[in-house]
CSV table of C-alpha atoms and ligand atoms in Angstrom, one decimal:
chain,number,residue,atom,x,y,z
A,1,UNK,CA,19.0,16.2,-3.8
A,2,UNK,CA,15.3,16.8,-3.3
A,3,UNK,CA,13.8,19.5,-4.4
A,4,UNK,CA,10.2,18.8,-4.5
A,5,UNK,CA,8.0,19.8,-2.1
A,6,UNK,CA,6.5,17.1,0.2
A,7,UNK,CA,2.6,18.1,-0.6
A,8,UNK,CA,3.7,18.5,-4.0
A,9,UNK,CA,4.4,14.6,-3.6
A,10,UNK,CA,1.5,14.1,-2.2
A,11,UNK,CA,-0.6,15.7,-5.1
A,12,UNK,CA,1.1,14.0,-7.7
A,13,UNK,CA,0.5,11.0,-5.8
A,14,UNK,CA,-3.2,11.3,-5.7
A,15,UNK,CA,-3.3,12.9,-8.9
A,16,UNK,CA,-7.3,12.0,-10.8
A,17,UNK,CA,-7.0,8.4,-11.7
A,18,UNK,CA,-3.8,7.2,-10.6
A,19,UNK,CA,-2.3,5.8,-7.4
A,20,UNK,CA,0.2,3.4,-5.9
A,21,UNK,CA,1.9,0.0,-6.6
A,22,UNK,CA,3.1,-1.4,-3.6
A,23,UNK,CA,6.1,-3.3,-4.4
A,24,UNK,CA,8.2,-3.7,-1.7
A,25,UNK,CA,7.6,-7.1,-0.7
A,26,UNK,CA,10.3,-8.1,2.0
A,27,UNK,CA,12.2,-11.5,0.6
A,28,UNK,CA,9.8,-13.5,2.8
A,29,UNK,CA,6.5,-12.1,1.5
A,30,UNK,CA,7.8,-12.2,-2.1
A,31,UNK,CA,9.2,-15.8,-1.3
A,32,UNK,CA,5.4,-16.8,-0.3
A,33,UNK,CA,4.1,-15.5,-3.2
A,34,UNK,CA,6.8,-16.7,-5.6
A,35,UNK,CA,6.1,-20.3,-3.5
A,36,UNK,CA,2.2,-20.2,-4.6
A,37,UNK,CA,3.7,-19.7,-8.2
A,38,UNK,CA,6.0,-21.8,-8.3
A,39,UNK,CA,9.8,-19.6,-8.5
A,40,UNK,CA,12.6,-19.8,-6.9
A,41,UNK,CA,13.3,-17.1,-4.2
A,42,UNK,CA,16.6,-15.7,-6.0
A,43,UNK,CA,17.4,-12.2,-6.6
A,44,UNK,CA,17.5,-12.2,-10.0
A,45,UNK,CA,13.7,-13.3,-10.3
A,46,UNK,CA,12.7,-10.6,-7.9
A,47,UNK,CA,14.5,-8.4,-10.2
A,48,UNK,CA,12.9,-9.5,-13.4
A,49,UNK,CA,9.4,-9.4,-11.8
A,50,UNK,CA,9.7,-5.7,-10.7
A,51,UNK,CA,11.0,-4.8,-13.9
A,52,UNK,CA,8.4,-6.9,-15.8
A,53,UNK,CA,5.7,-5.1,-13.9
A,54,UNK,CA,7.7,-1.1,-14.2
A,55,UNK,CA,7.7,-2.7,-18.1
A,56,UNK,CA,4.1,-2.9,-18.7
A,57,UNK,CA,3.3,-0.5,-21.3
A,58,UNK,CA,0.7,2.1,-19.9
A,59,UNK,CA,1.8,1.4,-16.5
A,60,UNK,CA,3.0,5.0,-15.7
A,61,UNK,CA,-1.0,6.3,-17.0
A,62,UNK,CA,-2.1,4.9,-13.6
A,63,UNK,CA,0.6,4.4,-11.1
A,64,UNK,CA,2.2,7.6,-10.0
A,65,UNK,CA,4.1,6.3,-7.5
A,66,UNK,CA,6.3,3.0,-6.4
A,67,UNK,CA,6.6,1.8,-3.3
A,68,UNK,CA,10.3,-0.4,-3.4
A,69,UNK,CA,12.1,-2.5,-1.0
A,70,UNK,CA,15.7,-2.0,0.3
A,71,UNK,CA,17.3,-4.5,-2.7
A,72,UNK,CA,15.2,-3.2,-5.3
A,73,UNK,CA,15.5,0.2,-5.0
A,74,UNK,CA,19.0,-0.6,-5.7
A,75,UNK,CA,18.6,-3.0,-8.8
A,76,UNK,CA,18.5,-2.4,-12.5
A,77,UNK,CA,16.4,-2.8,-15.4
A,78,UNK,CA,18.3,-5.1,-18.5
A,79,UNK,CA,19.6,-2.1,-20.1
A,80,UNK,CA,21.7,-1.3,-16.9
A,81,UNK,CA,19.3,2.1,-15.4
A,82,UNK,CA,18.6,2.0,-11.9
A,83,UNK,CA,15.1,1.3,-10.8
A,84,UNK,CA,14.3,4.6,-9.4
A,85,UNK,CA,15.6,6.5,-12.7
A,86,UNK,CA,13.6,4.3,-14.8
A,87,UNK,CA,10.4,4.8,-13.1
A,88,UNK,CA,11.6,8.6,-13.0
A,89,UNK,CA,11.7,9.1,-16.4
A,90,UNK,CA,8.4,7.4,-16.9
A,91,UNK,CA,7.1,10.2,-14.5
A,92,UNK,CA,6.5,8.0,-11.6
A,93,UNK,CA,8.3,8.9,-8.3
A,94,UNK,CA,10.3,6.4,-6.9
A,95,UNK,CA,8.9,5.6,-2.7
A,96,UNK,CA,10.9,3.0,-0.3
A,97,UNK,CA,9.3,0.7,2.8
A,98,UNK,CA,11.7,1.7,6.0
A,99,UNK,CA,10.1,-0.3,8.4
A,100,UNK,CA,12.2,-3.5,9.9
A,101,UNK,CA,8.4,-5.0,10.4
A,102,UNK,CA,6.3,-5.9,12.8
A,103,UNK,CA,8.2,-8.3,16.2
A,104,UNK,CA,6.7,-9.1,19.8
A,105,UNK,CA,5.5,-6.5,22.0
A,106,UNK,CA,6.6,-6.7,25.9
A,107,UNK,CA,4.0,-7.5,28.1
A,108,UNK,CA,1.6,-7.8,25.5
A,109,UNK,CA,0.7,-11.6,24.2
A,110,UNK,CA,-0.1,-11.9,20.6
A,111,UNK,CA,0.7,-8.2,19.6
A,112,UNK,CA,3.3,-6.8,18.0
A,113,UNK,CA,4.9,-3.6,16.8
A,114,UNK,CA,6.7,-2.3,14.3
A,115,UNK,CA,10.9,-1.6,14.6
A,116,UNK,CA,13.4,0.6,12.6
A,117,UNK,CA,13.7,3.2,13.9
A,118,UNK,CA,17.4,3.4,15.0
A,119,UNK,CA,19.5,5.0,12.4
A,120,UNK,CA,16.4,6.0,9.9
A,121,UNK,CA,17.8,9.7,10.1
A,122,UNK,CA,21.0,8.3,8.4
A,123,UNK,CA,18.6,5.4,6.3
A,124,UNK,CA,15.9,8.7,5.0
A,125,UNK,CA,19.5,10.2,3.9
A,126,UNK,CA,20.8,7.3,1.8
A,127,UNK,CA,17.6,7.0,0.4
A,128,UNK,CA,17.1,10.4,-1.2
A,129,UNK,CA,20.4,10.0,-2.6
A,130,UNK,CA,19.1,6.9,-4.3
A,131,UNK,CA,15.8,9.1,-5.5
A,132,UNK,CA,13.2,8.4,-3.0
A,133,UNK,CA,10.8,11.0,-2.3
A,134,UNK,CA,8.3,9.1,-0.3
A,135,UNK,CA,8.2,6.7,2.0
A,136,UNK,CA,6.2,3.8,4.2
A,137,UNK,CA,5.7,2.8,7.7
A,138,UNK,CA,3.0,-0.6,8.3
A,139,UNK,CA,2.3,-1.6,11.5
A,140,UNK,CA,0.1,-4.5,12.3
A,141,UNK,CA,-3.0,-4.5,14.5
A,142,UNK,CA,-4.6,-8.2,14.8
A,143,UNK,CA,-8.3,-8.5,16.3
A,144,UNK,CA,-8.8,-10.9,19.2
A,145,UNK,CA,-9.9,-12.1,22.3
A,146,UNK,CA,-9.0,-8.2,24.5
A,147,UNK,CA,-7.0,-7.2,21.2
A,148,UNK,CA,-5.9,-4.7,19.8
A,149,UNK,CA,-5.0,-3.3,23.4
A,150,UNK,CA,-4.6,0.3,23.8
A,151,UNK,CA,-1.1,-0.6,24.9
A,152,UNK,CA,-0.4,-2.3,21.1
A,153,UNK,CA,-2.0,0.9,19.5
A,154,UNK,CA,-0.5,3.5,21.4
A,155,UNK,CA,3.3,1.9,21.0
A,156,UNK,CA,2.5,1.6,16.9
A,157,UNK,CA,1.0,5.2,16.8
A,158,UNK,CA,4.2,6.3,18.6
A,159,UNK,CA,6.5,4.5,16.4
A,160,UNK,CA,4.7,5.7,13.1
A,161,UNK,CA,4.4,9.2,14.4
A,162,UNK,CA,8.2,9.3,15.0
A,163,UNK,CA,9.0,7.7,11.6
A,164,UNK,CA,6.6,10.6,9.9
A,165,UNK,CA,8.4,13.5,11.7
A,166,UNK,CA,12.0,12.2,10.2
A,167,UNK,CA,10.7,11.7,7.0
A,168,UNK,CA,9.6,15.5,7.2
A,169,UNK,CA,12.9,16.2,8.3
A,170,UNK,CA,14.3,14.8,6.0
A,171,UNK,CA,12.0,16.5,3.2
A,172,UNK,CA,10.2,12.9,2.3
A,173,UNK,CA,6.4,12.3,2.3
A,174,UNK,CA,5.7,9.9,4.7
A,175,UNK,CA,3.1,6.9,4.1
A,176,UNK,CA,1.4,6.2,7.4
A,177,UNK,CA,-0.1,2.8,7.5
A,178,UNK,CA,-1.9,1.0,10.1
A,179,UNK,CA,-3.2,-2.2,9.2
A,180,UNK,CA,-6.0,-3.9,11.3
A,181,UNK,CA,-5.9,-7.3,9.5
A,182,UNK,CA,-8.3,-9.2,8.1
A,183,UNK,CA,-7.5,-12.5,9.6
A,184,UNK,CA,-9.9,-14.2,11.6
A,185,UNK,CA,-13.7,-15.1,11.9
A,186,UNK,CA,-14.6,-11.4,13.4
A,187,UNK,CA,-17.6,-9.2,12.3
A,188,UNK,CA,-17.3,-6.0,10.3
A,189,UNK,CA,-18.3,-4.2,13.3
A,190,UNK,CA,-15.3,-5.5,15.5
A,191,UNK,CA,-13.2,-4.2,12.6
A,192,UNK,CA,-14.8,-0.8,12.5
A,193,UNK,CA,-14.1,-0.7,16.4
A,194,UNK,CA,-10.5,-2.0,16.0
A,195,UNK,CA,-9.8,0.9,12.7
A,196,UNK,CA,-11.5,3.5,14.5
A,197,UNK,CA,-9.4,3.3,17.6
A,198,UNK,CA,-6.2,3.0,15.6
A,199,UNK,CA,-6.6,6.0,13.5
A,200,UNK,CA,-8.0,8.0,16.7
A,201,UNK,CA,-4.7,7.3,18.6
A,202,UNK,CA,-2.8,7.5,15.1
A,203,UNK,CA,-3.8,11.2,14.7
A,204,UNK,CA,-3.6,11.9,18.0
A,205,UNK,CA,0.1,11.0,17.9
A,206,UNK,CA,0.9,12.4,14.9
A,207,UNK,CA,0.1,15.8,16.4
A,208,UNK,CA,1.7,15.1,19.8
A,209,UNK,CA,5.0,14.9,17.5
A,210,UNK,CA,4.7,18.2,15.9
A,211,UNK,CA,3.8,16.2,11.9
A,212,UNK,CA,2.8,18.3,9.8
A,213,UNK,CA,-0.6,16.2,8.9
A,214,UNK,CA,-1.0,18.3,5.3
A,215,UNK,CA,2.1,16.6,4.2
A,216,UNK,CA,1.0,12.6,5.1
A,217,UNK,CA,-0.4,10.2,3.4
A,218,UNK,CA,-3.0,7.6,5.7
A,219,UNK,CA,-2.9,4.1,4.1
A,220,UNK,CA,-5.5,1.8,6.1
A,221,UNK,CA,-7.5,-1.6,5.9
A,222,UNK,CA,-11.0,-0.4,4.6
A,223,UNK,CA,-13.4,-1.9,7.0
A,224,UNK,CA,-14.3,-5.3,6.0
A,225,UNK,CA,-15.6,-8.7,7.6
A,226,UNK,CA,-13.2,-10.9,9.4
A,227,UNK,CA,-11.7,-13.4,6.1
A,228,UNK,CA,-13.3,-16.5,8.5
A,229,UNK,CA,-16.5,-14.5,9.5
A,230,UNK,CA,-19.9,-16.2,8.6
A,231,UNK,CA,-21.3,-13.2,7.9
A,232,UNK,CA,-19.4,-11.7,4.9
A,233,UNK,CA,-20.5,-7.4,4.2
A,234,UNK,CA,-21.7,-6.3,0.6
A,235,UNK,CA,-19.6,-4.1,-1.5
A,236,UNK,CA,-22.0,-1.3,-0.3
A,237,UNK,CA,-22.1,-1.5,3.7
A,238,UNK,CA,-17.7,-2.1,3.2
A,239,UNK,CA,-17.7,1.2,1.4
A,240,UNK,CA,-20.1,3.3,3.7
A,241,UNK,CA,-18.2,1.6,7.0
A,242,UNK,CA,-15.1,2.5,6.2
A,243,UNK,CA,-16.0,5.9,4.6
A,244,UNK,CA,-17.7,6.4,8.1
A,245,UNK,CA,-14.7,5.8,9.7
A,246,UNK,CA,-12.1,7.7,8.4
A,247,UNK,CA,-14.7,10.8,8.6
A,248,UNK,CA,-14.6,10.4,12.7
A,249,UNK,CA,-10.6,10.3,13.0
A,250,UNK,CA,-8.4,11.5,9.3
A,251,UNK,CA,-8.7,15.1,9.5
A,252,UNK,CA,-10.1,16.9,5.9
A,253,UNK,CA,-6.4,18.5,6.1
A,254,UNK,CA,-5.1,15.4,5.3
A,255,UNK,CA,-4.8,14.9,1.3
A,256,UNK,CA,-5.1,11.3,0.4
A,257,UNK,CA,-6.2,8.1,1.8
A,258,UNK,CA,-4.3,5.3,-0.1
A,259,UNK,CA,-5.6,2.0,1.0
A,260,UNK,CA,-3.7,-1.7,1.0
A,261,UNK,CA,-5.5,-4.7,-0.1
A,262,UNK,CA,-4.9,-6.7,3.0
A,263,UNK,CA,-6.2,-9.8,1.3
A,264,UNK,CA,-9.0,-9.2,0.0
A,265,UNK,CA,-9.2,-10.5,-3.9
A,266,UNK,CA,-8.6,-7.9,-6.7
A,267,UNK,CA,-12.5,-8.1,-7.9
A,268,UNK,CA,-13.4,-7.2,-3.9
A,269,UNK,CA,-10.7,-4.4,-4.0
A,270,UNK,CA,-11.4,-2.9,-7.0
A,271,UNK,CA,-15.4,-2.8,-6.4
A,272,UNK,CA,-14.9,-1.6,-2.8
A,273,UNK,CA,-12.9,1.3,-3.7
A,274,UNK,CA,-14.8,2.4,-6.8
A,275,UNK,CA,-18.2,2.0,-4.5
A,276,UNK,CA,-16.3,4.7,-2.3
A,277,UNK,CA,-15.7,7.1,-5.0
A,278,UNK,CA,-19.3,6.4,-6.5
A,279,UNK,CA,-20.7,8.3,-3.4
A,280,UNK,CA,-22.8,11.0,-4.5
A,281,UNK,CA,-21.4,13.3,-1.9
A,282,UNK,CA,-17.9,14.6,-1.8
A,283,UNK,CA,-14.8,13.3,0.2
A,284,UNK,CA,-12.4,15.5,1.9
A,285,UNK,CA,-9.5,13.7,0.7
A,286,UNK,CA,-8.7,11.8,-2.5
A,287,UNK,CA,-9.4,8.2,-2.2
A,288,UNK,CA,-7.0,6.1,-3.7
A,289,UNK,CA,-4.7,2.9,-3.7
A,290,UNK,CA,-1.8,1.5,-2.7
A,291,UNK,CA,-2.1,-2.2,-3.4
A,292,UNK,CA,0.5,-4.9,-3.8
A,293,UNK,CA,-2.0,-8.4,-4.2
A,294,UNK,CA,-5.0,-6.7,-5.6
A,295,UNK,CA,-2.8,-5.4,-8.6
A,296,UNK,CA,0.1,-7.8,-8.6
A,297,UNK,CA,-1.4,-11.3,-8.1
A,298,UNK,CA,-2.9,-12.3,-11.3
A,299,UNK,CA,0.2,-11.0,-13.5
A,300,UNK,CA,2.0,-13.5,-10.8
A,301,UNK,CA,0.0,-16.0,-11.6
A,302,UNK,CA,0.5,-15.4,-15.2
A,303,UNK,CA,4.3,-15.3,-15.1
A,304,UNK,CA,5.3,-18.0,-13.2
A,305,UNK,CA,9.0,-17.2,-13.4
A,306,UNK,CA,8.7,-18.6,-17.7
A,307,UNK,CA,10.3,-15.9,-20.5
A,308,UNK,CA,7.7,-16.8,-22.8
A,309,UNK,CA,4.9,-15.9,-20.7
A,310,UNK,CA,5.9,-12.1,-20.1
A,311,UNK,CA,3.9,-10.7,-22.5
A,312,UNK,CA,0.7,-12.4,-21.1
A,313,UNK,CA,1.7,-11.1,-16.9
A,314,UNK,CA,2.0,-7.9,-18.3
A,315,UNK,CA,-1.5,-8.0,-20.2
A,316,UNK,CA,-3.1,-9.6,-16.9
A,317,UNK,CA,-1.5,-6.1,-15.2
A,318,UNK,CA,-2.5,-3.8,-17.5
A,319,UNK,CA,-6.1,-4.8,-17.0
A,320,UNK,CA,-5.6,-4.3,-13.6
A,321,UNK,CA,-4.9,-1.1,-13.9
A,322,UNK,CA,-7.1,0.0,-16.2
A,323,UNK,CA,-9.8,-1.5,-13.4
A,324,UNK,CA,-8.1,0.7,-10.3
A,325,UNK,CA,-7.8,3.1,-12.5
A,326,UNK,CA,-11.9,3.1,-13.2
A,327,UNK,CA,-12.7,2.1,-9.9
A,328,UNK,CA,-10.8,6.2,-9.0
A,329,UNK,CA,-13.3,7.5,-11.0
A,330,UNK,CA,-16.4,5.7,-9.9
A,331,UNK,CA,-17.1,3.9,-13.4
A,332,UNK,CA,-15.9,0.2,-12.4
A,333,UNK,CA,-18.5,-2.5,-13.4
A,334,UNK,CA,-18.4,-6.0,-13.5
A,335,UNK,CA,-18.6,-6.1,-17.6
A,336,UNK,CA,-15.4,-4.0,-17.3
A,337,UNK,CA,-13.7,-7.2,-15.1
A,338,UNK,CA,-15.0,-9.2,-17.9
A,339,UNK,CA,-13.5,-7.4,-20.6
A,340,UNK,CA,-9.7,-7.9,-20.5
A,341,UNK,CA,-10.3,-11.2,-19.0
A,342,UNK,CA,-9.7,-12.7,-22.5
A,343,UNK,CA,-6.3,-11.2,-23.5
A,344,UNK,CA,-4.6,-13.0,-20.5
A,345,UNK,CA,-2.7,-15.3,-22.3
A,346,UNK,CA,-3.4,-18.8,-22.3
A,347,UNK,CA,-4.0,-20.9,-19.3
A,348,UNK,CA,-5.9,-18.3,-17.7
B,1,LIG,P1,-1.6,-5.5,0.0
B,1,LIG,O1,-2.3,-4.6,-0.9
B,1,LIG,O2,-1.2,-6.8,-0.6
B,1,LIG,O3,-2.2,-5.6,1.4
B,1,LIG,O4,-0.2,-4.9,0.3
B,1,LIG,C1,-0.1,-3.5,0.6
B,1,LIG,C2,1.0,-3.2,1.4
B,1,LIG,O5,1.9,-2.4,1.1
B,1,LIG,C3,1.1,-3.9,2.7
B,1,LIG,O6,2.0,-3.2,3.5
């Protein structure tokens, strides 16, 4: 049963210094990553990684929250506890990814939107009983030639918008996120445009569909140069562009912005989000993270499926998070990077 209160989620979820570890990789995103790494796609290696990372002593000092997928959410640690109980008692609420991702969109080449919501009443219910308190929606906004179309944003704000008023139903915080991605050769100013008009019809739907927005969290793309784009933004003009945009369409009411990576390299996301909470003046809403490649990849690397190198993944992710966790508070520097790079095990 859930008893906590959906902003009480929320808070703890934002809580000074801590945020998010998306780990909900569907089997083909973890199989591309486990490809680049060398392991085999199997279910027992997705279930020793996720335990290796929930494992990671310190791990629960900076990650409030877990984001799981459908199999893992129902997997077990060695000693036989469920996921979500383990990362419970370690004061970290258990979240789940309900979208059925992103297909095609009808009469609109080269979009797409995002499914799942048939049965998600029933899905939200089966959930809880398995410990979720909160939950994610991503849809997928590329930047192209006429794209994205108002047609592509107005059928993913409706989709995440009916997704967030179940979740409240249901008495789950729901995890709004609409990602403009970072593919291509555009400028930082075509992203801007794109994010802007997303979260514009984002909130704007949101409301249409009676969500309560004090009880949401926003997780968007910060506003960065196209990956291909000559012209690549400074750490500073990322953090003022996206800072601008979410000021012109995520009400103050809303409590926490919990950005993905989308890409970009853990240095770039760590130094982009601490350049946001350096501002001198104040934000209306907590600015935090919800990365998955920015916090998981180099304890990946370090892994690469082999027993003996466990202890040296986990070191890699602990100075991750002692870096996300600085970069909350503003006090992220490049000697900090520097620091922990020795104790990553041989080989890195
Ligand atoms: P990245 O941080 O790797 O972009 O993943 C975050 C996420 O949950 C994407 O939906």
């Amino acid at each position: 049963m859930n008893t906590h209160s959906i902003v009480e989620t929320a808070r703890a979820l934002t809580a000074p210094g801590k945020g998010i570890l998306a780990a909900d990789e569907s089997h083909g995103t973890i199989g591309k990553r486990f490809a680049a790494a060398g392991i085999e796609n199997a279910p027992e290696n997705r279930r020793r990684y996720r335990q290796l990372l929930f494992q990671t002593p310190g791990f629960a000092e900076t990650i409030a929250g877990v984001i799981l997928f459908d199999e893992t959410i129902r997997q077990r640690a060695d000693d036989g506890t469920p996921f979500p109980e383990l990362l419970a008692r370690a004061g970290v609420i258990p979240g789940i990814k309900v979208d059925a991702g992103a297909k095609p969109l009808a009469n609109a080449p080269g979009e797409r939107v995002t499914e799942g919501l048939d049965g998600l009443r029933e899905r939200l219910g089966e959930y809880t009983g398995l410990g979720a308190r909160f939950a994610k929606w991503r849809a997928v906004i590329e930047i192209g030639e006429g794209r994205p179309s108002l047609h592509c944003l107005a059928a993913n704000a409706h989709a995440l918008a009916r997704y967030a008023a179940l979740c409240q139903e249901a008495g789950v915080l729901p995890i709004v996120e609409p990602e403009v991605l970072m593919d291509g050769d555009h400028t930082i100013e075509q992203c801007f445009a794109a994010s802007d008009a997303a979260l514009e019809r984002l909130f704007r739907s949101l409301r249409e569909h009676r969500v309560d927005i004090e009880a949401v969290l926003v997780k968007p793309n910060m506003v960065v140069s196209g990956a291909r784009c000559p012209r690549q933004a400074g750490v500073d003009e990322v953090a003022q562009a996206t800072v601008r945009c979410l000021r012109r369409s995520v009400p103050a009411a809303v409590p926490g912005v919990v950005f993905l990576s989308g890409g970009q390299t853990p240095e770039q996301a760590t130094a982009h989000l601490n350049a946001m909470n350096a501002m001198p003046a104040p934000h209306p809403w907590a600015l935090s993270f919800s990365f998955a490649r920015a916090l998981q990849a180099p304890a990946l690397d370090a892994w690469r499926g082999v027993p003996s190198q466990v202890q040296a993944a986990e070191e890699a992710f602990a100075h991750r998070l002692r870096l996300v966790r600085a970069a909350r508070e503003g006090r992220y520097s490049a000697e900090l990077e520097r620091a922990g790079a020795g104790s990553r095990g041989a080989g890195a």
